[in-house]
Amino acid sequence: MNNYRAITLSPVISKLFEMVILDTSNDFLSTDTLQFGFKDKVGCTDAIFTLKSTIVTLQIEVVFVASLDISKVFDSVNHFKLYRSLLRVGIHVTVIDVLCDWYSKLSYAVK
């Protein structure tokens, strides 16, 4: 029961809206080159390749690896802290107002 996560089906207009917002804000949003999750065209295979390449290049005999799965953390994000962070990186206040309005009115139903 604690591991249950509902699937959300977004309307097409919502997906279009998110694509437009992402496109207009993309210059302000960046991630580390060593982040492989939640990015286009990279994933687990790239992370494994990077790890293997590092081991071979440095000729390391013992390797300690730590990984972090934060996929469920996005279900409990404090949206207002996220909006403040977006303001700090330079996202225009109008875009953030639209996001606040859009996501504050989301609802779901379980059948």
Short mmCIF file of N, CA and C in Angstrom, two decimals:
data_model
loop_
_atom_site.label_atom_id
_atom_site.label_comp_id
_atom_site.label_asym_id
_atom_site.label_seq_id
_atom_site.Cartn_x
_atom_site.Cartn_y
_atom_site.Cartn_z
N MET A 1 0.81 -1.19 0.00
CA MET A 1 0.00 0.00 0.00
C MET A 1 0.86 1.27 0.00
N ASN A 2 1.97 1.27 0.75
CA ASN A 2 2.84 2.45 0.80
C ASN A 2 3.60 2.66 -0.50
N ASN A 3 3.66 1.64 -1.34
CA ASN A 3 4.42 1.72 -2.59
C ASN A 3 3.52 2.08 -3.77
N TYR A 4 2.26 2.38 -3.52
CA TYR A 4 1.31 2.69 -4.59
C TYR A 4 1.50 4.10 -5.09
N ARG A 5 1.61 4.25 -6.40
CA ARG A 5 1.69 5.57 -7.02
C ARG A 5 0.71 5.61 -8.18
N ALA A 6 -0.17 6.57 -8.13
CA ALA A 6 -1.18 6.68 -9.19
C ALA A 6 -0.54 7.14 -10.49
N ILE A 7 -1.14 6.77 -11.59
CA ILE A 7 -0.71 7.22 -12.91
C ILE A 7 -1.58 8.41 -13.28
N THR A 8 -0.95 9.48 -13.69
CA THR A 8 -1.69 10.67 -14.08
C THR A 8 -1.70 10.78 -15.59
N LEU A 9 -2.88 10.90 -16.14
CA LEU A 9 -3.01 11.10 -17.57
C LEU A 9 -3.29 12.58 -17.81
N SER A 10 -2.33 13.24 -18.45
CA SER A 10 -2.48 14.68 -18.69
C SER A 10 -3.18 14.92 -20.01
N PRO A 11 -4.04 15.92 -20.06
CA PRO A 11 -4.67 16.27 -21.33
C PRO A 11 -3.61 16.80 -22.31
N VAL A 12 -3.92 16.73 -23.58
CA VAL A 12 -2.99 17.18 -24.61
C VAL A 12 -2.66 18.65 -24.43
N ILE A 13 -3.64 19.47 -24.07
CA ILE A 13 -3.39 20.90 -23.89
C ILE A 13 -2.39 21.13 -22.77
N SER A 14 -2.43 20.30 -21.73
CA SER A 14 -1.48 20.41 -20.63
C SER A 14 -0.07 20.08 -21.09
N LYS A 15 0.06 19.05 -21.88
CA LYS A 15 1.38 18.67 -22.41
C LYS A 15 1.92 19.75 -23.33
N LEU A 16 1.07 20.33 -24.15
CA LEU A 16 1.48 21.42 -25.03
C LEU A 16 1.93 22.63 -24.20
N PHE A 17 1.16 22.96 -23.18
CA PHE A 17 1.51 24.06 -22.28
C PHE A 17 2.88 23.83 -21.65
N GLU A 18 3.12 22.63 -21.14
CA GLU A 18 4.40 22.32 -20.50
C GLU A 18 5.56 22.41 -21.50
N MET A 19 5.33 21.99 -22.73
CA MET A 19 6.38 22.07 -23.76
C MET A 19 6.73 23.53 -24.06
N VAL A 20 5.71 24.40 -24.13
CA VAL A 20 5.95 25.82 -24.40
C VAL A 20 6.71 26.46 -23.24
N ILE A 21 6.30 26.18 -22.02
CA ILE A 21 6.98 26.72 -20.84
C ILE A 21 8.43 26.25 -20.80
N LEU A 22 8.65 24.97 -21.05
CA LEU A 22 10.01 24.43 -21.05
C LEU A 22 10.85 25.09 -22.13
N ASP A 23 10.27 25.28 -23.31
CA ASP A 23 11.01 25.88 -24.41
C ASP A 23 11.38 27.33 -24.11
N THR A 24 10.47 28.08 -23.50
CA THR A 24 10.76 29.49 -23.20
C THR A 24 11.72 29.64 -22.02
N SER A 25 11.81 28.63 -21.17
CA SER A 25 12.65 28.73 -19.97
C SER A 25 13.93 27.91 -20.07
N ASN A 26 14.13 27.23 -21.16
CA ASN A 26 15.25 26.30 -21.28
C ASN A 26 16.61 26.95 -21.07
N ASP A 27 16.78 28.21 -21.45
CA ASP A 27 18.07 28.88 -21.29
C ASP A 27 18.43 29.08 -19.81
N PHE A 28 17.44 29.10 -18.94
CA PHE A 28 17.68 29.33 -17.52
C PHE A 28 17.88 28.03 -16.75
N LEU A 29 17.51 26.91 -17.35
CA LEU A 29 17.55 25.63 -16.66
C LEU A 29 18.72 24.81 -17.17
N SER A 30 19.58 24.39 -16.27
CA SER A 30 20.70 23.55 -16.67
C SER A 30 20.95 22.50 -15.60
N THR A 31 21.57 21.42 -15.99
CA THR A 31 21.91 20.36 -15.06
C THR A 31 23.37 19.98 -15.25
N ASP A 32 23.88 19.26 -14.31
CA ASP A 32 25.26 18.80 -14.38
C ASP A 32 25.40 17.77 -15.50
N THR A 33 26.57 17.74 -16.13
CA THR A 33 26.78 16.76 -17.21
C THR A 33 26.80 15.34 -16.69
N LEU A 34 26.99 15.15 -15.39
CA LEU A 34 26.99 13.81 -14.82
C LEU A 34 25.62 13.39 -14.29
N GLN A 35 24.59 14.17 -14.58
CA GLN A 35 23.24 13.76 -14.24
C GLN A 35 22.67 13.02 -15.44
N PHE A 36 22.18 11.81 -15.21
CA PHE A 36 21.69 10.99 -16.31
C PHE A 36 20.18 10.76 -16.25
N GLY A 37 19.56 11.00 -15.12
CA GLY A 37 18.13 10.80 -15.00
C GLY A 37 17.35 12.04 -15.39
N PHE A 38 16.14 11.84 -15.89
CA PHE A 38 15.22 12.93 -16.23
C PHE A 38 15.78 13.87 -17.29
N LYS A 39 16.56 13.33 -18.21
CA LYS A 39 17.12 14.12 -19.31
C LYS A 39 16.90 13.38 -20.61
N ASP A 40 16.73 14.15 -21.70
CA ASP A 40 16.55 13.54 -23.01
C ASP A 40 17.84 12.88 -23.49
N LYS A 41 17.69 11.73 -24.09
CA LYS A 41 18.76 11.02 -24.79
C LYS A 41 19.92 10.56 -23.91
N VAL A 42 19.74 10.49 -22.61
CA VAL A 42 20.73 9.89 -21.71
C VAL A 42 19.99 9.05 -20.68
N GLY A 43 20.70 8.08 -20.15
CA GLY A 43 20.05 7.21 -19.18
C GLY A 43 21.06 6.33 -18.46
N CYS A 44 20.57 5.20 -18.00
CA CYS A 44 21.37 4.27 -17.20
C CYS A 44 22.59 3.77 -17.98
N THR A 45 22.42 3.49 -19.25
CA THR A 45 23.53 2.98 -20.07
C THR A 45 24.67 4.00 -20.12
N ASP A 46 24.34 5.27 -20.25
CA ASP A 46 25.37 6.32 -20.26
C ASP A 46 26.09 6.42 -18.92
N ALA A 47 25.35 6.26 -17.84
CA ALA A 47 25.96 6.31 -16.50
C ALA A 47 26.92 5.15 -16.31
N ILE A 48 26.52 3.97 -16.75
CA ILE A 48 27.39 2.79 -16.63
C ILE A 48 28.64 2.96 -17.49
N PHE A 49 28.48 3.48 -18.71
CA PHE A 49 29.63 3.72 -19.58
C PHE A 49 30.60 4.71 -18.94
N THR A 50 30.09 5.79 -18.36
CA THR A 50 30.94 6.78 -17.70
C THR A 50 31.69 6.16 -16.53
N LEU A 51 31.01 5.36 -15.74
CA LEU A 51 31.64 4.68 -14.62
C LEU A 51 32.75 3.74 -15.09
N LYS A 52 32.45 2.90 -16.09
CA LYS A 52 33.46 1.96 -16.62
C LYS A 52 34.65 2.71 -17.21
N SER A 53 34.40 3.77 -17.94
CA SER A 53 35.49 4.55 -18.54
C SER A 53 36.39 5.16 -17.47
N THR A 54 35.79 5.65 -16.41
CA THR A 54 36.57 6.24 -15.32
C THR A 54 37.44 5.19 -14.64
N ILE A 55 36.88 4.02 -14.41
CA ILE A 55 37.63 2.93 -13.77
C ILE A 55 38.81 2.51 -14.64
N VAL A 56 38.57 2.35 -15.94
CA VAL A 56 39.63 1.93 -16.86
C VAL A 56 40.70 3.02 -16.98
N THR A 57 40.28 4.27 -17.12
CA THR A 57 41.22 5.38 -17.29
C THR A 57 42.11 5.56 -16.07
N LEU A 58 41.53 5.50 -14.89
CA LEU A 58 42.28 5.71 -13.66
C LEU A 58 42.93 4.44 -13.13
N GLN A 59 42.64 3.32 -13.77
CA GLN A 59 43.17 2.00 -13.38
C GLN A 59 42.92 1.73 -11.89
N ILE A 60 41.69 1.89 -11.50
CA ILE A 60 41.28 1.70 -10.11
C ILE A 60 40.96 0.23 -9.89
N GLU A 61 41.48 -0.32 -8.77
CA GLU A 61 41.22 -1.73 -8.47
C GLU A 61 39.97 -1.92 -7.61
N VAL A 62 39.74 -1.00 -6.66
CA VAL A 62 38.58 -1.09 -5.79
C VAL A 62 37.70 0.14 -6.05
N VAL A 63 36.43 -0.11 -6.25
CA VAL A 63 35.51 0.97 -6.56
C VAL A 63 34.33 0.93 -5.59
N PHE A 64 34.03 2.08 -5.01
CA PHE A 64 32.86 2.21 -4.17
C PHE A 64 31.85 3.07 -4.93
N VAL A 65 30.63 2.56 -5.07
CA VAL A 65 29.62 3.26 -5.84
C VAL A 65 28.40 3.50 -4.96
N ALA A 66 27.88 4.70 -5.06
CA ALA A 66 26.63 5.03 -4.37
C ALA A 66 25.66 5.57 -5.40
N SER A 67 24.42 5.15 -5.33
CA SER A 67 23.41 5.70 -6.24
C SER A 67 22.22 6.14 -5.41
N LEU A 68 21.46 7.02 -5.98
CA LEU A 68 20.33 7.60 -5.28
C LEU A 68 19.12 7.56 -6.19
N ASP A 69 18.06 6.93 -5.74
CA ASP A 69 16.82 6.88 -6.50
C ASP A 69 15.85 7.85 -5.85
N ILE A 70 15.65 9.00 -6.50
CA ILE A 70 14.77 10.01 -5.93
C ILE A 70 13.48 10.15 -6.74
N SER A 71 13.11 9.09 -7.47
CA SER A 71 11.96 9.19 -8.35
C SER A 71 10.66 9.49 -7.59
N LYS A 72 10.52 8.98 -6.37
CA LYS A 72 9.28 9.23 -5.62
C LYS A 72 9.28 10.59 -4.93
N VAL A 73 10.42 11.23 -4.84
CA VAL A 73 10.48 12.51 -4.15
C VAL A 73 9.68 13.58 -4.89
N PHE A 74 9.48 13.44 -6.18
CA PHE A 74 8.75 14.44 -6.93
C PHE A 74 7.27 14.46 -6.59
N ASP A 75 6.79 13.40 -5.94
CA ASP A 75 5.40 13.39 -5.49
C ASP A 75 5.19 14.31 -4.29
N SER A 76 6.28 14.66 -3.59
CA SER A 76 6.13 15.46 -2.37
C SER A 76 6.93 16.76 -2.43
N VAL A 77 7.14 17.28 -3.61
CA VAL A 77 7.88 18.53 -3.78
C VAL A 77 7.06 19.70 -3.23
N ASN A 78 7.74 20.57 -2.49
CA ASN A 78 7.10 21.81 -2.04
C ASN A 78 7.14 22.77 -3.23
N HIS A 79 6.01 22.97 -3.87
CA HIS A 79 5.96 23.74 -5.11
C HIS A 79 6.36 25.20 -4.92
N PHE A 80 6.05 25.77 -3.77
CA PHE A 80 6.39 27.18 -3.56
C PHE A 80 7.90 27.37 -3.43
N LYS A 81 8.59 26.41 -2.83
CA LYS A 81 10.06 26.48 -2.80
C LYS A 81 10.62 26.33 -4.22
N LEU A 82 10.00 25.48 -4.99
CA LEU A 82 10.42 25.31 -6.38
C LEU A 82 10.22 26.60 -7.17
N TYR A 83 9.10 27.28 -6.96
CA TYR A 83 8.84 28.54 -7.65
C TYR A 83 9.86 29.61 -7.24
N ARG A 84 10.21 29.65 -5.94
CA ARG A 84 11.22 30.60 -5.48
C ARG A 84 12.57 30.31 -6.14
N SER A 85 12.90 29.04 -6.28
CA SER A 85 14.16 28.67 -6.94
C SER A 85 14.15 29.11 -8.40
N LEU A 86 13.01 28.97 -9.06
CA LEU A 86 12.91 29.40 -10.45
C LEU A 86 13.09 30.91 -10.56
N LEU A 87 12.55 31.65 -9.60
CA LEU A 87 12.75 33.11 -9.59
C LEU A 87 14.24 33.46 -9.45
N ARG A 88 14.93 32.73 -8.57
CA ARG A 88 16.35 33.00 -8.34
C ARG A 88 17.21 32.76 -9.57
N VAL A 89 16.85 31.78 -10.41
CA VAL A 89 17.67 31.52 -11.60
C VAL A 89 17.29 32.41 -12.77
N GLY A 90 16.25 33.23 -12.61
CA GLY A 90 15.95 34.21 -13.64
C GLY A 90 14.71 33.96 -14.48
N ILE A 91 13.91 32.97 -14.11
CA ILE A 91 12.65 32.75 -14.83
C ILE A 91 11.74 33.95 -14.58
N HIS A 92 11.12 34.46 -15.62
CA HIS A 92 10.28 35.65 -15.51
C HIS A 92 9.10 35.38 -14.58
N VAL A 93 8.76 36.37 -13.77
CA VAL A 93 7.71 36.24 -12.77
C VAL A 93 6.36 35.89 -13.40
N THR A 94 6.11 36.35 -14.61
CA THR A 94 4.84 36.02 -15.29
C THR A 94 4.74 34.52 -15.55
N VAL A 95 5.83 33.91 -15.96
CA VAL A 95 5.83 32.46 -16.20
C VAL A 95 5.56 31.72 -14.90
N ILE A 96 6.16 32.18 -13.82
CA ILE A 96 5.96 31.52 -12.53
C ILE A 96 4.52 31.72 -12.03
N ASP A 97 3.95 32.89 -12.28
CA ASP A 97 2.54 33.12 -11.93
C ASP A 97 1.63 32.15 -12.68
N VAL A 98 1.91 31.95 -13.95
CA VAL A 98 1.11 31.02 -14.75
C VAL A 98 1.27 29.60 -14.20
N LEU A 99 2.49 29.22 -13.87
CA LEU A 99 2.72 27.88 -13.30
C LEU A 99 1.98 27.70 -11.98
N CYS A 100 2.06 28.71 -11.11
CA CYS A 100 1.35 28.64 -9.83
C CYS A 100 -0.15 28.45 -10.05
N ASP A 101 -0.70 29.25 -10.93
CA ASP A 101 -2.13 29.18 -11.22
C ASP A 101 -2.50 27.83 -11.83
N TRP A 102 -1.71 27.38 -12.79
CA TRP A 102 -1.98 26.13 -13.50
C TRP A 102 -1.96 24.93 -12.55
N TYR A 103 -0.89 24.81 -11.76
CA TYR A 103 -0.74 23.63 -10.91
C TYR A 103 -1.57 23.70 -9.63
N SER A 104 -2.02 24.88 -9.22
CA SER A 104 -2.86 24.96 -8.04
C SER A 104 -4.27 24.46 -8.32
N LYS A 105 -4.64 24.38 -9.59
CA LYS A 105 -6.00 23.96 -9.95
C LYS A 105 -6.08 22.51 -10.43
N LEU A 106 -4.97 21.80 -10.35
CA LEU A 106 -5.00 20.39 -10.76
C LEU A 106 -5.79 19.57 -9.75
N SER A 107 -6.50 18.60 -10.24
CA SER A 107 -7.21 17.68 -9.37
C SER A 107 -7.20 16.30 -10.01
N TYR A 108 -7.51 15.31 -9.21
CA TYR A 108 -7.56 13.96 -9.74
C TYR A 108 -8.65 13.18 -9.02
N ALA A 109 -9.05 12.11 -9.63
CA ALA A 109 -10.08 11.24 -9.06
C ALA A 109 -9.65 9.79 -9.21
N VAL A 110 -9.92 9.00 -8.24
CA VAL A 110 -9.59 7.58 -8.27
C VAL A 110 -10.86 6.80 -8.54
N LYS A 111 -10.81 5.96 -9.57
CA LYS A 111 -11.98 5.13 -9.89
C LYS A 111 -11.77 3.72 -9.42
#
